[in-house]
Structures are given as C-alpha cells and as structure tokens.
Amino acid sequence: MGAQSPGRVRDYRGSMIHIVVPRIVRRSGFALLIASSGACFASTAQLDEVRDDVSATRAEAAASDSVRAVQLVQILSALRDMSDSMAALNQRITRLRAETQADVRGMRETVNQVLEVSGQSEARIRELRAQIDARMRAAQAVVPPPAPATPDTTGTAPPASPAPVDDAPSAEDLYRIGRDQLTRGGNSAARAALTDLLKRYPDSELAADAQFLIAEAYAAEGTSASADSAYAAVVRKYADSPRAPTALYKRGVLAQTARRTTAARRLYNELIQKYPSSDEAELARERLRIIG
C-alpha cells in the first residue's frame, strides 16, 4: 500500500482497498502455506530420524540382551560344572579319608602284631636258652665221672657210657631267627639270637654275618655309638669277610652324619686303602669328593 501514490488512493480508495487487500491476503496465505509445508516436511524427517534411532536402540538393546542371555547361560553352566566338581571332590576326600583311616588302622595292627611277635620271640629265645642250659646241667649231673681202670679178667672191654644228647640250636637256626627278627623290627630279639650264635659258634661261617647284623640292629635303633663299635668288630675280627668293607663304609657314613668330618675322611681313606676294588671303595671316593 505504501507504494501507491496518495492521489490514486484518494481517487480510488474504495476500489483500491477492495482490490489490494485480497492480494495481500493471497500473498500471506501463500507464504503461510509454504512455511507450513516446510514445517511439515521438517517434522517428518525428524520423525523418521527418531524412528530410526529408536529402531537402532531397540536392535542394540535386543543384541545386548541376547549377549547377556548367552553369558548368563554360560555362567550358570560354569556354576553347575563347579558344583559337580566340588561334589566329586568332596566324595574323593571322603573316600580318601576313609581309606587313610583304614590304612592307619591296618598299620597299627601290623605294628602291634610285630611287637607281639617280637615279644614272643624274645620269650621263646629265653625259654630255649633256659631249656638248653637245664639239659646241659642235667646231662653233666647224670654222667658219672670216669671210673678208675680195673684189670679186665674176662677179656672183654667194658661198655662205653652213652654220649650226652646235644639239643642246642644250630648256627643256621640262630642266624635265621636273628635275621627274621631284624626284618620284623625286633632288634633286641635279633641281637640276642645273633649274640648267642657268636658265643656258641665263634668259628662258624655265619659269624661275620651275625656280627654285621648285630651292628645293623643297633643302627636301626639309632644307637650310633654301639653300631659303630659293632661295625668296627666286623672289620677287626673278620677282615677277609665280604662284610668288612661294608661295615667300614657304614662307620664312615655314621661319622659323616654326626658331622665328624675328620673321622669320616679317615675311615673312607682306610676303606679305599684296604679294599680298593670293592664297590664300597667307589662310594667312599664319591663321598670324599663331596666332603672336599
């Protein structure tokens, strides 16, 4: 309107108003229609974008839920496996405990039996000794002293007096008893039988073995001093026996265990000098290398 001239406005005011106003209205409506159409188009694009975002979010959530479900299943499976393993382990522990208790009871019974047998063997040896001594005394009391020789008027020799019966156990019997007792842990009974063997049969072929087993019985009890003396007796009395180098080596081991290094070195050197070709000499050389 401002673009119209004032004369034309005055001359044609009514018509101008009638014509100009609709044109402005049409222009404004067109502008509003364009603006509203633009606004509609922008809202649809945004809705599509939001819809896509929502769909993507739902897909991610669904995927996440699926992964979590799989992880949950795996965790539950691992827990079940762990529970089964714990149950199996508890069963094994229970079974092992029962077996251990049974083994301990069996070992106790075995030890009691060994002790009982050892005691019976010692009592049996003492009983045999007593019987042998009693029979020997009885035999000596029964046999009269030799009568003085009298001339034989008949020409026949007088009947010979019967020889006493010897019921003493043999060296083999005593050695077997001592060895068996040592194997069963009856060290005292073993020493008693073997000592009896040495007293009765000092020249027996089993004497060196008997003396060596006496030393072994002391060593089994942990009596080092007595074991060393018994081993030394083997070397001193039976130097040519196969037991001698073993006994000398055992003396060296006892000294080395007691941290008497000088004595151990001396015994090992003595063994190498006296029995250079023995297996024990090779062991002694190895120990000397260790001692330095």
mmCIF file of N, CA and C in Angstrom, residues 132-234:
data_model
loop_
_atom_site.group_PDB
_atom_site.id
_atom_site.type_symbol
_atom_site.label_atom_id
_atom_site.label_comp_id
_atom_site.label_asym_id
_atom_site.label_seq_id
_atom_site.Cartn_x
_atom_site.Cartn_y
_atom_site.Cartn_z
ATOM 1 N N ILE A 132 68.038 -125.314 77.217
ATOM 2 C CA ILE A 132 69.351 -125.844 76.826
ATOM 3 C C ILE A 132 70.282 -125.910 78.028
ATOM 4 N N ASP A 133 70.309 -124.810 78.820
ATOM 5 C CA ASP A 133 71.177 -124.813 79.998
ATOM 6 C C ASP A 133 70.755 -125.876 80.992
ATOM 7 N N ALA A 134 69.439 -126.036 81.169
ATOM 8 C CA ALA A 134 68.958 -127.054 82.108
ATOM 9 C C ALA A 134 69.322 -128.456 81.634
ATOM 10 N N ARG A 135 69.193 -128.690 80.339
ATOM 11 C CA ARG A 135 69.538 -130.015 79.827
ATOM 12 C C ARG A 135 71.038 -130.280 79.926
ATOM 13 N N MET A 136 71.818 -129.250 79.679
ATOM 14 C CA MET A 136 73.266 -129.442 79.792
ATOM 15 C C MET A 136 73.656 -129.722 81.234
ATOM 16 N N ARG A 137 73.063 -129.005 82.184
ATOM 17 C CA ARG A 137 73.359 -129.273 83.599
ATOM 18 C C ARG A 137 72.886 -130.664 83.996
ATOM 19 N N ALA A 138 71.686 -131.040 83.494
ATOM 20 C CA ALA A 138 71.181 -132.369 83.824
ATOM 21 C C ALA A 138 72.069 -133.451 83.236
ATOM 22 N N ALA A 139 72.548 -133.224 81.988
ATOM 23 C CA ALA A 139 73.428 -134.217 81.372
ATOM 24 C C ALA A 139 74.735 -134.341 82.134
ATOM 25 N N GLN A 140 75.277 -133.216 82.594
ATOM 26 C CA GLN A 140 76.515 -133.267 83.355
ATOM 27 C C GLN A 140 76.312 -133.948 84.695
ATOM 28 N N ALA A 141 75.125 -133.770 85.284
ATOM 29 C CA ALA A 141 74.878 -134.404 86.577
ATOM 30 C C ALA A 141 74.648 -135.905 86.440
ATOM 31 N N VAL A 142 74.069 -136.326 85.305
ATOM 32 C CA VAL A 142 73.770 -137.740 85.119
ATOM 33 C C VAL A 142 75.018 -138.535 84.793
ATOM 34 N N VAL A 143 75.889 -137.973 83.975
ATOM 35 C CA VAL A 143 77.085 -138.706 83.556
ATOM 36 C C VAL A 143 78.040 -138.807 84.737
ATOM 37 N N PRO A 144 78.366 -140.000 85.204
ATOM 38 C CA PRO A 144 79.282 -140.146 86.349
ATOM 39 C C PRO A 144 80.706 -139.895 85.916
ATOM 40 N N PRO A 145 81.528 -139.545 86.848
ATOM 41 C CA PRO A 145 82.935 -139.365 86.498
ATOM 42 C C PRO A 145 83.544 -140.692 86.070
ATOM 43 N N PRO A 146 84.530 -140.652 85.238
ATOM 44 C CA PRO A 146 85.146 -141.903 84.761
ATOM 45 C C PRO A 146 85.732 -142.705 85.905
ATOM 46 N N ALA A 147 85.394 -143.983 85.921
ATOM 47 C CA ALA A 147 85.886 -144.871 86.984
ATOM 48 C C ALA A 147 87.314 -145.252 86.701
ATOM 49 N N PRO A 148 88.060 -145.474 87.744
ATOM 50 C CA PRO A 148 89.443 -145.883 87.523
ATOM 51 C C PRO A 148 89.503 -147.200 86.776
ATOM 52 N N ALA A 149 90.509 -147.338 86.010
ATOM 53 C CA ALA A 149 90.651 -148.544 85.192
ATOM 54 C C ALA A 149 90.932 -149.745 86.065
ATOM 55 N N THR A 150 90.234 -150.819 85.831
ATOM 56 C CA THR A 150 90.426 -152.072 86.565
ATOM 57 C C THR A 150 90.828 -153.146 85.587
ATOM 58 N N PRO A 151 91.617 -153.992 86.047
ATOM 59 C CA PRO A 151 92.046 -155.046 85.124
ATOM 60 C C PRO A 151 90.865 -155.855 84.642
ATOM 61 N N ASP A 152 90.895 -156.188 83.402
ATOM 62 C CA ASP A 152 89.809 -156.944 82.789
ATOM 63 C C ASP A 152 90.126 -158.411 82.897
ATOM 64 N N THR A 153 89.342 -159.084 83.726
ATOM 65 C CA THR A 153 89.576 -160.521 83.938
ATOM 66 C C THR A 153 88.824 -161.361 82.943
ATOM 67 N N THR A 154 87.847 -160.760 82.321
ATOM 68 C CA THR A 154 87.059 -161.540 81.370
ATOM 69 C C THR A 154 87.588 -161.452 79.966
ATOM 70 N N GLY A 155 88.439 -160.456 79.726
ATOM 71 C CA GLY A 155 88.979 -160.299 78.380
ATOM 72 C C GLY A 155 88.105 -159.469 77.476
ATOM 73 N N THR A 156 87.023 -158.882 78.002
ATOM 74 C CA THR A 156 86.148 -158.032 77.186
ATOM 75 C C THR A 156 86.205 -156.618 77.701
ATOM 76 N N ALA A 157 86.071 -155.657 76.792
ATOM 77 C CA ALA A 157 86.113 -154.238 77.163
ATOM 78 C C ALA A 157 84.822 -153.844 77.836
ATOM 79 N N PRO A 158 84.873 -152.955 78.811
ATOM 80 C CA PRO A 158 83.643 -152.505 79.476
ATOM 81 C C PRO A 158 82.793 -151.708 78.501
ATOM 82 N N PRO A 159 81.480 -151.732 78.673
ATOM 83 C CA PRO A 159 80.608 -150.978 77.760
ATOM 84 C C PRO A 159 80.844 -149.473 77.890
ATOM 85 N N ALA A 160 80.847 -148.812 76.768
ATOM 86 C CA ALA A 160 81.062 -147.360 76.752
ATOM 87 C C ALA A 160 79.817 -146.657 77.263
ATOM 88 N N SER A 161 80.026 -145.574 78.018
ATOM 89 C CA SER A 161 78.899 -144.795 78.543
ATOM 90 C C SER A 161 78.261 -144.022 77.404
ATOM 91 N N PRO A 162 76.945 -143.884 77.425
ATOM 92 C CA PRO A 162 76.278 -143.170 76.331
ATOM 93 C C PRO A 162 76.666 -141.697 76.305
ATOM 94 N N ALA A 163 76.863 -141.156 75.108
ATOM 95 C CA ALA A 163 77.222 -139.738 74.943
ATOM 96 C C ALA A 163 75.988 -138.881 75.177
ATOM 97 N N PRO A 164 76.155 -137.729 75.823
ATOM 98 C CA PRO A 164 75.001 -136.860 76.064
ATOM 99 C C PRO A 164 74.436 -136.335 74.753
ATOM 100 N N VAL A 165 73.122 -136.173 74.729
ATOM 101 C CA VAL A 165 72.434 -135.665 73.553
ATOM 102 C C VAL A 165 72.487 -134.141 73.565
ATOM 103 N N ASP A 166 72.922 -133.547 72.470
ATOM 104 C CA ASP A 166 73.031 -132.083 72.366
ATOM 105 C C ASP A 166 71.791 -131.546 71.660
ATOM 106 N N ASP A 167 70.948 -130.824 72.412
ATOM 107 C CA ASP A 167 69.729 -130.247 71.852
ATOM 108 C C ASP A 167 69.882 -128.761 71.528
ATOM 109 N N ALA A 168 71.103 -128.240 71.511
ATOM 110 C CA ALA A 168 71.307 -126.813 71.254
ATOM 111 C C ALA A 168 70.936 -126.485 69.809
ATOM 112 N N PRO A 169 70.367 -125.294 69.560
ATOM 113 C CA PRO A 169 70.040 -124.903 68.182
ATOM 114 C C PRO A 169 71.306 -124.713 67.363
ATOM 115 N N SER A 170 71.207 -124.955 66.102
ATOM 116 C CA SER A 170 72.359 -124.822 65.220
ATOM 117 C C SER A 170 72.651 -123.351 64.922
ATOM 118 N N ALA A 171 73.834 -123.134 64.339
ATOM 119 C CA ALA A 171 74.185 -121.767 63.966
ATOM 120 C C ALA A 171 73.221 -121.238 62.914
ATOM 121 N N GLU A 172 72.810 -122.088 62.010
ATOM 122 C CA GLU A 172 71.862 -121.664 60.979
ATOM 123 C C GLU A 172 70.527 -121.265 61.583
ATOM 124 N N ASP A 173 70.063 -122.043 62.609
ATOM 125 C CA ASP A 173 68.791 -121.712 63.258
ATOM 126 C C ASP A 173 68.871 -120.356 63.960
ATOM 127 N N LEU A 174 69.942 -120.137 64.683
ATOM 128 C CA LEU A 174 70.085 -118.870 65.403
ATOM 129 C C LEU A 174 70.217 -117.699 64.428
ATOM 130 N N TYR A 175 70.957 -117.904 63.343
ATOM 131 C CA TYR A 175 71.102 -116.827 62.363
ATOM 132 C C TYR A 175 69.766 -116.516 61.701
ATOM 133 N N ARG A 176 69.010 -117.557 61.390
ATOM 134 C CA ARG A 176 67.709 -117.340 60.761
ATOM 135 C C ARG A 176 66.770 -116.609 61.715
ATOM 136 N N ILE A 177 66.778 -116.975 62.979
ATOM 137 C CA ILE A 177 65.933 -116.283 63.959
ATOM 138 C C ILE A 177 66.332 -114.813 64.062
ATOM 139 N N GLY A 178 67.649 -114.558 64.170
ATOM 140 C CA GLY A 178 68.107 -113.176 64.285
ATOM 141 C C GLY A 178 67.787 -112.340 63.064
ATOM 142 N N ARG A 179 67.986 -112.927 61.888
ATOM 143 C CA ARG A 179 67.695 -112.187 60.653
ATOM 144 C C ARG A 179 66.201 -111.888 60.523
ATOM 145 N N ASP A 180 65.366 -112.876 60.841
ATOM 146 C CA ASP A 180 63.920 -112.656 60.754
ATOM 147 C C ASP A 180 63.452 -111.597 61.737
ATOM 148 N N GLN A 181 63.990 -111.631 62.931
ATOM 149 C CA GLN A 181 63.602 -110.627 63.926
ATOM 150 C C GLN A 181 64.049 -109.233 63.513
ATOM 151 N N LEU A 182 65.223 -109.119 62.916
ATOM 152 C CA LEU A 182 65.696 -107.817 62.448
ATOM 153 C C LEU A 182 64.800 -107.295 61.330
ATOM 154 N N THR A 183 64.350 -108.175 60.460
ATOM 155 C CA THR A 183 63.455 -107.769 59.367
ATOM 156 C C THR A 183 62.123 -107.284 59.909
ATOM 157 N N ARG A 184 61.653 -107.892 60.985
ATOM 158 C CA ARG A 184 60.362 -107.507 61.555
ATOM 159 C C ARG A 184 60.456 -106.335 62.527
ATOM 160 N N GLY A 185 61.652 -105.879 62.801
ATOM 161 C CA GLY A 185 61.812 -104.770 63.732
ATOM 162 C C GLY A 185 62.106 -105.193 65.156
ATOM 163 N N GLY A 186 62.259 -106.488 65.397
ATOM 164 C CA GLY A 186 62.601 -106.956 66.741
ATOM 165 C C GLY A 186 64.102 -106.910 66.948
ATOM 166 N N ASN A 187 64.643 -105.714 67.142
ATOM 167 C CA ASN A 187 66.093 -105.534 67.214
ATOM 168 C C ASN A 187 66.709 -106.226 68.424
ATOM 169 N N SER A 188 66.046 -106.141 69.575
ATOM 170 C CA SER A 188 66.584 -106.785 70.778
ATOM 171 C C SER A 188 66.613 -108.299 70.617
ATOM 172 N N ALA A 189 65.523 -108.865 70.099
ATOM 173 C CA ALA A 189 65.478 -110.311 69.884
ATOM 174 C C ALA A 189 66.517 -110.736 68.848
ATOM 175 N N ALA A 190 66.707 -109.933 67.819
ATOM 176 C CA ALA A 190 67.708 -110.251 66.799
ATOM 177 C C ALA A 190 69.106 -110.274 67.410
ATOM 178 N N ARG A 191 69.436 -109.267 68.217
ATOM 179 C CA ARG A 191 70.755 -109.240 68.841
ATOM 180 C C ARG A 191 70.953 -110.417 69.791
ATOM 181 N N ALA A 192 69.891 -110.794 70.506
ATOM 182 C CA ALA A 192 70.013 -111.919 71.438
ATOM 183 C C ALA A 192 70.342 -113.209 70.689
ATOM 184 N N ALA A 193 69.639 -113.483 69.607
ATOM 185 C CA ALA A 193 69.888 -114.711 68.849
ATOM 186 C C ALA A 193 71.268 -114.692 68.205
ATOM 187 N N LEU A 194 71.659 -113.555 67.636
ATOM 188 C CA LEU A 194 72.949 -113.472 66.954
ATOM 189 C C LEU A 194 74.109 -113.506 67.936
ATOM 190 N N THR A 195 73.933 -112.890 69.097
ATOM 191 C CA THR A 195 74.975 -112.967 70.129
ATOM 192 C C THR A 195 75.136 -114.395 70.624
ATOM 193 N N ASP A 196 74.016 -115.103 70.761
ATOM 194 C CA ASP A 196 74.073 -116.499 71.154
ATOM 195 C C ASP A 196 74.822 -117.327 70.112
ATOM 196 N N LEU A 197 74.602 -116.991 68.851
ATOM 197 C CA LEU A 197 75.327 -117.686 67.773
ATOM 198 C C LEU A 197 76.839 -117.487 67.912
ATOM 199 N N LEU A 198 77.262 -116.239 68.169
ATOM 200 C CA LEU A 198 78.692 -115.958 68.285
ATOM 201 C C LEU A 198 79.312 -116.649 69.495
ATOM 202 N N LYS A 199 78.524 -116.772 70.573
ATOM 203 C CA LYS A 199 79.051 -117.446 71.767
ATOM 204 C C LYS A 199 79.193 -118.944 71.536
ATOM 205 N N ARG A 200 78.198 -119.537 70.893
ATOM 206 C CA ARG A 200 78.195 -120.985 70.720
ATOM 207 C C ARG A 200 79.058 -121.433 69.535
ATOM 208 N N TYR A 201 79.064 -120.601 68.493
ATOM 209 C CA TYR A 201 79.765 -120.998 67.271
ATOM 210 C C TYR A 201 80.670 -119.860 66.807
ATOM 211 N N PRO A 202 81.701 -119.525 67.567
ATOM 212 C CA PRO A 202 82.549 -118.382 67.183
ATOM 213 C C PRO A 202 83.293 -118.596 65.861
ATOM 214 N N ASP A 203 83.503 -119.848 65.460
ATOM 215 C CA ASP A 203 84.238 -120.133 64.227
ATOM 216 C C ASP A 203 83.306 -120.466 63.060
ATOM 217 N N SER A 204 82.015 -120.205 63.224
ATOM 218 C CA SER A 204 81.068 -120.524 62.163
ATOM 219 C C SER A 204 81.269 -119.607 60.960
ATOM 220 N N GLU A 205 80.886 -120.102 59.805
ATOM 221 C CA GLU A 205 80.938 -119.275 58.605
ATOM 222 C C GLU A 205 79.955 -118.114 58.670
ATOM 223 N N LEU A 206 78.976 -118.224 59.566
ATOM 224 C CA LEU A 206 77.974 -117.167 59.709
ATOM 225 C C LEU A 206 78.364 -116.137 60.766
ATOM 226 N N ALA A 207 79.528 -116.278 61.358
ATOM 227 C CA ALA A 207 79.912 -115.381 62.451
ATOM 228 C C ALA A 207 80.030 -113.934 61.961
ATOM 229 N N ALA A 208 80.686 -113.730 60.822
ATOM 230 C CA ALA A 208 80.839 -112.358 60.312
ATOM 231 C C ALA A 208 79.478 -111.747 59.988
ATOM 232 N N ASP A 209 78.595 -112.537 59.384
ATOM 233 C CA ASP A 209 77.256 -112.040 59.076
ATOM 234 C C ASP A 209 76.493 -111.722 60.358
ATOM 235 N N ALA A 210 76.651 -112.576 61.360
ATOM 236 C CA ALA A 210 75.960 -112.341 62.625
ATOM 237 C C ALA A 210 76.443 -111.046 63.277
ATOM 238 N N GLN A 211 77.766 -110.827 63.285
ATOM 239 C CA GLN A 211 78.298 -109.602 63.877
ATOM 240 C C GLN A 211 77.819 -108.370 63.101
ATOM 241 N N PHE A 212 77.750 -108.472 61.783
ATOM 242 C CA PHE A 212 77.281 -107.347 60.968
ATOM 243 C C PHE A 212 75.811 -107.047 61.258
ATOM 244 N N LEU A 213 74.982 -108.082 61.402
ATOM 245 C CA LEU A 213 73.562 -107.848 61.684
ATOM 246 C C LEU A 213 73.360 -107.283 63.086
ATOM 247 N N ILE A 214 74.232 -107.633 64.021
ATOM 248 C CA ILE A 214 74.165 -107.005 65.347
ATOM 249 C C ILE A 214 74.376 -105.494 65.213
ATOM 250 N N ALA A 215 75.359 -105.113 64.407
ATOM 251 C CA ALA A 215 75.580 -103.676 64.162
ATOM 252 C C ALA A 215 74.377 -103.044 63.477
ATOM 253 N N GLU A 216 73.770 -103.735 62.539
ATOM 254 C CA GLU A 216 72.587 -103.217 61.857
ATOM 255 C C GLU A 216 71.430 -103.024 62.838
ATOM 256 N N ALA A 217 71.292 -103.938 63.806
ATOM 257 C CA ALA A 217 70.223 -103.807 64.797
ATOM 258 C C ALA A 217 70.431 -102.562 65.650
ATOM 259 N N TYR A 218 71.675 -102.288 66.039
ATOM 260 C CA TYR A 218 71.943 -101.062 66.799
ATOM 261 C C TYR A 218 71.672 -99.823 65.940
ATOM 262 N N ALA A 219 72.078 -99.884 64.669
ATOM 263 C CA ALA A 219 71.856 -98.728 63.791
ATOM 264 C C ALA A 219 70.368 -98.490 63.570
ATOM 265 N N ALA A 220 69.571 -99.559 63.498
ATOM 266 C CA ALA A 220 68.129 -99.397 63.318
ATOM 267 C C ALA A 220 67.496 -98.725 64.521
ATOM 268 N N GLU A 221 68.057 -98.912 65.684
ATOM 269 C CA GLU A 221 67.539 -98.263 66.891
ATOM 270 C C GLU A 221 68.049 -96.838 67.050
ATOM 271 N N GLY A 222 69.012 -96.435 66.225
ATOM 272 C CA GLY A 222 69.575 -95.100 66.353
ATOM 273 C C GLY A 222 70.680 -95.008 67.373
ATOM 274 N N THR A 223 71.186 -96.159 67.852
ATOM 275 C CA THR A 223 72.287 -96.166 68.820
ATOM 276 C C THR A 223 73.587 -96.141 68.036
ATOM 277 N N SER A 224 74.044 -94.964 67.685
ATOM 278 C CA SER A 224 75.177 -94.815 66.772
ATOM 279 C C SER A 224 76.474 -95.336 67.373
ATOM 280 N N ALA A 225 76.702 -95.058 68.651
ATOM 281 C CA ALA A 225 77.963 -95.481 69.268
ATOM 282 C C ALA A 225 78.073 -97.003 69.292
ATOM 283 N N SER A 226 76.991 -97.683 69.697
ATOM 284 C CA SER A 226 77.018 -99.149 69.727
ATOM 285 C C SER A 226 77.120 -99.721 68.324
ATOM 286 N N ALA A 227 76.446 -99.096 67.365
ATOM 287 C CA ALA A 227 76.531 -99.560 65.982
ATOM 288 C C ALA A 227 77.947 -99.416 65.449
ATOM 289 N N ASP A 228 78.604 -98.283 65.763
ATOM 290 C CA ASP A 228 79.976 -98.076 65.301
ATOM 291 C C ASP A 228 80.907 -99.131 65.890
ATOM 292 N N SER A 229 80.734 -99.443 67.178
ATOM 293 C CA SER A 229 81.576 -100.463 67.811
ATOM 294 C C SER A 229 81.349 -101.835 67.190
ATOM 295 N N ALA A 230 80.084 -102.150 66.888
ATOM 296 C CA ALA A 230 79.778 -103.448 66.287
ATOM 297 C C ALA A 230 80.331 -103.536 64.860
ATOM 298 N N TYR A 231 80.234 -102.450 64.098
ATOM 299 C CA TYR A 231 80.825 -102.449 62.757
ATOM 300 C C TYR A 231 82.345 -102.590 62.837
ATOM 301 N N ALA A 232 82.952 -101.897 63.800
ATOM 302 C CA ALA A 232 84.405 -101.996 63.966
ATOM 303 C C ALA A 232 84.821 -103.426 64.302
ATOM 304 N N ALA A 233 83.991 -104.148 65.066
ATOM 305 C CA ALA A 233 84.292 -105.546 65.389
ATOM 306 C C ALA A 233 84.276 -106.415 64.129
ATOM 307 N N VAL A 234 83.387 -106.102 63.202
ATOM 308 C CA VAL A 234 83.377 -106.842 61.937
ATOM 309 C C VAL A 234 84.699 -106.659 61.206
#
